[in-house]
């Protein structure tokens, strides 16, 4: 079973990024976390790390956690921009949306979007990471 090895966090709040990274490291100190406060910069990073020709699995993220509400673009706009880059290999990327507001319309939209596995309320908890890890392992089993 492949563990979560590389995680990308996208959140415009430095405070929330700090908390989320701390929780991830507490869950598993071996997870490589790359964080971005700018969704545009995160997209540039993902263009390289998820490019089909990138064979370096040390840099290829397998979990992406995106904040729902950001000033440059919201989580759904971010996903739309990511999906528009057809040269990316996102089949093994598990995407979660993180939010501080409980928005039932957003939750239903996220769950209906095949790229998202779940919608998580801030702050991210150890229980959330355990669920992410289990989701990731189940997704790997069904893909093989």
PDB file of C-alpha atoms in Angstrom:
ATOM      1  CA  UNK A   1       0.000   0.000   0.000  1.00  0.00           C
ATOM      2  CA  UNK A   2       1.452   3.343  -1.033  1.00  0.00           C
ATOM      3  CA  UNK A   3       1.319   5.945   1.747  1.00  0.00           C
ATOM      4  CA  UNK A   4       0.584   9.606   1.307  1.00  0.00           C
ATOM      5  CA  UNK A   5       4.043  10.849   0.387  1.00  0.00           C
ATOM      6  CA  UNK A   6       3.674  14.334  -1.091  1.00  0.00           C
ATOM      7  CA  UNK A   7       0.980  16.831  -0.222  1.00  0.00           C
ATOM      8  CA  UNK A   8       0.300  20.251  -1.693  1.00  0.00           C
ATOM      9  CA  UNK A   9      -1.631  22.770   0.415  1.00  0.00           C
ATOM     10  CA  UNK A  10      -3.227  25.842  -1.147  1.00  0.00           C
ATOM     11  CA  UNK A  11      -4.686  28.395   1.249  1.00  0.00           C
ATOM     12  CA  UNK A  12      -4.483  32.188   1.220  1.00  0.00           C
ATOM     13  CA  UNK A  13      -4.262  32.274   5.040  1.00  0.00           C
ATOM     14  CA  UNK A  14      -0.718  31.893   6.379  1.00  0.00           C
ATOM     15  CA  UNK A  15      -2.189  31.021   9.768  1.00  0.00           C
ATOM     16  CA  UNK A  16      -4.270  28.184   8.327  1.00  0.00           C
ATOM     17  CA  UNK A  17      -1.299  26.911   6.311  1.00  0.00           C
ATOM     18  CA  UNK A  18       0.809  26.832   9.481  1.00  0.00           C
ATOM     19  CA  UNK A  19      -1.868  24.921  11.409  1.00  0.00           C
ATOM     20  CA  UNK A  20      -2.486  22.455   8.588  1.00  0.00           C
ATOM     21  CA  UNK A  21       1.241  21.754   8.120  1.00  0.00           C
ATOM     22  CA  UNK A  22       1.615  21.229  11.858  1.00  0.00           C
ATOM     23  CA  UNK A  23      -1.249  18.704  11.919  1.00  0.00           C
ATOM     24  CA  UNK A  24       0.147  16.872   8.870  1.00  0.00           C
ATOM     25  CA  UNK A  25       3.602  16.598  10.454  1.00  0.00           C
ATOM     26  CA  UNK A  26       2.041  15.363  13.685  1.00  0.00           C
ATOM     27  CA  UNK A  27       0.149  12.721  11.679  1.00  0.00           C
ATOM     28  CA  UNK A  28       3.220  11.589   9.699  1.00  0.00           C
ATOM     29  CA  UNK A  29       6.527  13.441   9.714  1.00  0.00           C
ATOM     30  CA  UNK A  30       7.535  11.677   6.473  1.00  0.00           C
ATOM     31  CA  UNK A  31       4.886  13.401   4.368  1.00  0.00           C
ATOM     32  CA  UNK A  32       6.523  16.058   2.208  1.00  0.00           C
ATOM     33  CA  UNK A  33       4.372  19.185   2.388  1.00  0.00           C
ATOM     34  CA  UNK A  34       4.601  21.990  -0.140  1.00  0.00           C
ATOM     35  CA  UNK A  35       2.361  24.950   0.656  1.00  0.00           C
ATOM     36  CA  UNK A  36       1.194  27.961  -1.296  1.00  0.00           C
ATOM     37  CA  UNK A  37      -0.701  31.055  -0.214  1.00  0.00           C
ATOM     38  CA  UNK A  38      -1.284  31.925  -3.867  1.00  0.00           C
ATOM     39  CA  UNK A  39      -3.394  29.602  -6.025  1.00  0.00           C
ATOM     40  CA  UNK A  40      -1.701  30.995  -9.143  1.00  0.00           C
ATOM     41  CA  UNK A  41       1.754  30.059  -7.824  1.00  0.00           C
ATOM     42  CA  UNK A  42       0.411  26.631  -6.807  1.00  0.00           C
ATOM     43  CA  UNK A  43      -0.830  26.076 -10.370  1.00  0.00           C
ATOM     44  CA  UNK A  44       2.626  26.921 -11.725  1.00  0.00           C
ATOM     45  CA  UNK A  45       4.177  24.380  -9.358  1.00  0.00           C
ATOM     46  CA  UNK A  46       1.606  21.736 -10.307  1.00  0.00           C
ATOM     47  CA  UNK A  47       2.248  22.344 -14.019  1.00  0.00           C
ATOM     48  CA  UNK A  48       5.792  21.092 -13.440  1.00  0.00           C
ATOM     49  CA  UNK A  49       5.290  18.463 -10.749  1.00  0.00           C
ATOM     50  CA  UNK A  50       2.251  16.831 -12.408  1.00  0.00           C
ATOM     51  CA  UNK A  51       3.497  17.078 -15.989  1.00  0.00           C
ATOM     52  CA  UNK A  52       3.158  13.731 -17.763  1.00  0.00           C
ATOM     53  CA  UNK A  53       6.879  13.779 -18.546  1.00  0.00           C
ATOM     54  CA  UNK A  54       7.900  14.315 -14.914  1.00  0.00           C
ATOM     55  CA  UNK A  55       9.100  10.929 -13.745  1.00  0.00           C
ATOM     56  CA  UNK A  56      10.372  12.235 -10.412  1.00  0.00           C
ATOM     57  CA  UNK A  57       7.938  10.759  -7.923  1.00  0.00           C
ATOM     58  CA  UNK A  58       9.739  12.583  -5.135  1.00  0.00           C
ATOM     59  CA  UNK A  59       8.160  15.828  -6.339  1.00  0.00           C
ATOM     60  CA  UNK A  60       4.841  14.527  -7.694  1.00  0.00           C
ATOM     61  CA  UNK A  61       2.088  15.204  -5.141  1.00  0.00           C
ATOM     62  CA  UNK A  62      -0.490  12.531  -4.486  1.00  0.00           C
ATOM     63  CA  UNK A  63      -2.752  14.619  -2.210  1.00  0.00           C
ATOM     64  CA  UNK A  64      -3.908  18.180  -2.819  1.00  0.00           C
ATOM     65  CA  UNK A  65      -5.813  20.193  -0.222  1.00  0.00           C
ATOM     66  CA  UNK A  66      -7.320  23.410  -1.562  1.00  0.00           C
ATOM     67  CA  UNK A  67      -9.027  26.165   0.393  1.00  0.00           C
ATOM     68  CA  UNK A  68     -12.554  26.853  -0.828  1.00  0.00           C
ATOM     69  CA  UNK A  69     -12.513  30.637  -0.396  1.00  0.00           C
ATOM     70  CA  UNK A  70      -9.478  32.517  -1.760  1.00  0.00           C
ATOM     71  CA  UNK A  71      -9.343  36.008  -3.240  1.00  0.00           C
ATOM     72  CA  UNK A  72      -7.503  35.148  -6.489  1.00  0.00           C
ATOM     73  CA  UNK A  73      -9.788  32.209  -7.270  1.00  0.00           C
ATOM     74  CA  UNK A  74     -11.946  29.890  -5.204  1.00  0.00           C
ATOM     75  CA  UNK A  75     -11.358  26.159  -4.910  1.00  0.00           C
ATOM     76  CA  UNK A  76     -13.646  25.311  -7.835  1.00  0.00           C
ATOM     77  CA  UNK A  77     -12.017  27.898 -10.103  1.00  0.00           C
ATOM     78  CA  UNK A  78      -8.643  26.482  -9.070  1.00  0.00           C
ATOM     79  CA  UNK A  79      -9.781  22.977 -10.021  1.00  0.00           C
ATOM     80  CA  UNK A  80     -11.169  24.219 -13.344  1.00  0.00           C
ATOM     81  CA  UNK A  81      -7.782  25.798 -14.143  1.00  0.00           C
ATOM     82  CA  UNK A  82      -5.989  22.612 -13.116  1.00  0.00           C
ATOM     83  CA  UNK A  83      -8.261  20.406 -15.227  1.00  0.00           C
ATOM     84  CA  UNK A  84      -7.819  22.728 -18.234  1.00  0.00           C
ATOM     85  CA  UNK A  85      -4.147  21.738 -18.289  1.00  0.00           C
ATOM     86  CA  UNK A  86      -4.701  18.472 -20.131  1.00  0.00           C
ATOM     87  CA  UNK A  87      -0.997  17.612 -20.238  1.00  0.00           C
ATOM     88  CA  UNK A  88      -1.040  16.951 -16.491  1.00  0.00           C
ATOM     89  CA  UNK A  89      -1.161  13.509 -14.936  1.00  0.00           C
ATOM     90  CA  UNK A  90      -3.792  13.945 -12.213  1.00  0.00           C
ATOM     91  CA  UNK A  91      -5.196  10.410 -12.151  1.00  0.00           C
ATOM     92  CA  UNK A  92      -3.356   9.554  -8.903  1.00  0.00           C
ATOM     93  CA  UNK A  93      -3.959  12.957  -7.315  1.00  0.00           C
ATOM     94  CA  UNK A  94      -6.538  12.923  -4.532  1.00  0.00           C
ATOM     95  CA  UNK A  95      -8.098  16.351  -4.047  1.00  0.00           C
ATOM     96  CA  UNK A  96      -9.824  17.703  -0.956  1.00  0.00           C
ATOM     97  CA  UNK A  97     -11.454  21.069  -0.405  1.00  0.00           C
ATOM     98  CA  UNK A  98     -10.921  22.774   2.942  1.00  0.00           C
ATOM     99  CA  UNK A  99     -13.196  25.522   4.240  1.00  0.00           C
ATOM    100  CA  UNK A 100     -14.042  27.456   7.368  1.00  0.00           C
ATOM    101  CA  UNK A 101     -17.654  27.948   6.291  1.00  0.00           C
ATOM    102  CA  UNK A 102     -20.116  25.114   6.202  1.00  0.00           C
ATOM    103  CA  UNK A 103     -21.704  25.557   2.791  1.00  0.00           C
ATOM    104  CA  UNK A 104     -24.089  22.763   1.811  1.00  0.00           C
ATOM    105  CA  UNK A 105     -24.234  23.864  -1.827  1.00  0.00           C
ATOM    106  CA  UNK A 106     -20.444  23.835  -1.963  1.00  0.00           C
ATOM    107  CA  UNK A 107     -20.273  20.466  -0.215  1.00  0.00           C
ATOM    108  CA  UNK A 108     -22.692  18.923  -2.704  1.00  0.00           C
ATOM    109  CA  UNK A 109     -20.847  20.509  -5.626  1.00  0.00           C
ATOM    110  CA  UNK A 110     -17.497  19.207  -4.340  1.00  0.00           C
ATOM    111  CA  UNK A 111     -18.859  15.705  -3.837  1.00  0.00           C
ATOM    112  CA  UNK A 112     -20.418  15.706  -7.321  1.00  0.00           C
ATOM    113  CA  UNK A 113     -17.098  16.691  -8.882  1.00  0.00           C
ATOM    114  CA  UNK A 114     -15.238  13.482  -9.706  1.00  0.00           C
ATOM    115  CA  UNK A 115     -11.848  15.002  -8.858  1.00  0.00           C
ATOM    116  CA  UNK A 116     -12.746  15.776  -5.250  1.00  0.00           C
ATOM    117  CA  UNK A 117     -12.887  13.019  -2.677  1.00  0.00           C
ATOM    118  CA  UNK A 118     -14.274  15.095   0.189  1.00  0.00           C
ATOM    119  CA  UNK A 119     -14.959  18.480   1.694  1.00  0.00           C
ATOM    120  CA  UNK A 120     -13.213  19.162   5.024  1.00  0.00           C
ATOM    121  CA  UNK A 121     -14.034  21.826   7.610  1.00  0.00           C
ATOM    122  CA  UNK A 122     -11.193  23.889   9.040  1.00  0.00           C
ATOM    123  CA  UNK A 123      -9.106  23.299  10.977  1.00  0.00           C
ATOM    124  CA  UNK A 124      -7.783  20.059   9.536  1.00  0.00           C
ATOM    125  CA  UNK A 125      -7.640  17.398  12.234  1.00  0.00           C
ATOM    126  CA  UNK A 126      -5.749  14.165  12.777  1.00  0.00           C
ATOM    127  CA  UNK A 127      -9.037  12.349  12.186  1.00  0.00           C
ATOM    128  CA  UNK A 128      -9.386  14.115   8.819  1.00  0.00           C
ATOM    129  CA  UNK A 129      -5.884  12.974   7.857  1.00  0.00           C
ATOM    130  CA  UNK A 130      -6.670   9.428   8.901  1.00  0.00           C
ATOM    131  CA  UNK A 131      -9.738   9.552   6.625  1.00  0.00           C
ATOM    132  CA  UNK A 132      -7.651  11.013   3.787  1.00  0.00           C
ATOM    133  CA  UNK A 133      -5.125   8.215   4.222  1.00  0.00           C
ATOM    134  CA  UNK A 134      -7.884   5.592   4.163  1.00  0.00           C
ATOM    135  CA  UNK A 135      -9.546   7.227   1.112  1.00  0.00           C
ATOM    136  CA  UNK A 136      -6.216   7.245  -0.663  1.00  0.00           C
ATOM    137  CA  UNK A 137      -5.588   3.563   0.048  1.00  0.00           C
ATOM    138  CA  UNK A 138      -9.130   2.602  -1.062  1.00  0.00           C
ATOM    139  CA  UNK A 139      -8.750   4.642  -4.259  1.00  0.00           C
ATOM    140  CA  UNK A 140      -5.476   2.875  -5.001  1.00  0.00           C
ATOM    141  CA  UNK A 141      -7.062  -0.545  -4.488  1.00  0.00           C
ATOM    142  CA  UNK A 142      -9.958   0.227  -6.832  1.00  0.00           C
ATOM    143  CA  UNK A 143      -7.616   1.695  -9.480  1.00  0.00           C
ATOM    144  CA  UNK A 144      -5.518  -1.493  -9.612  1.00  0.00           C
TER     145      UNK A 144
END
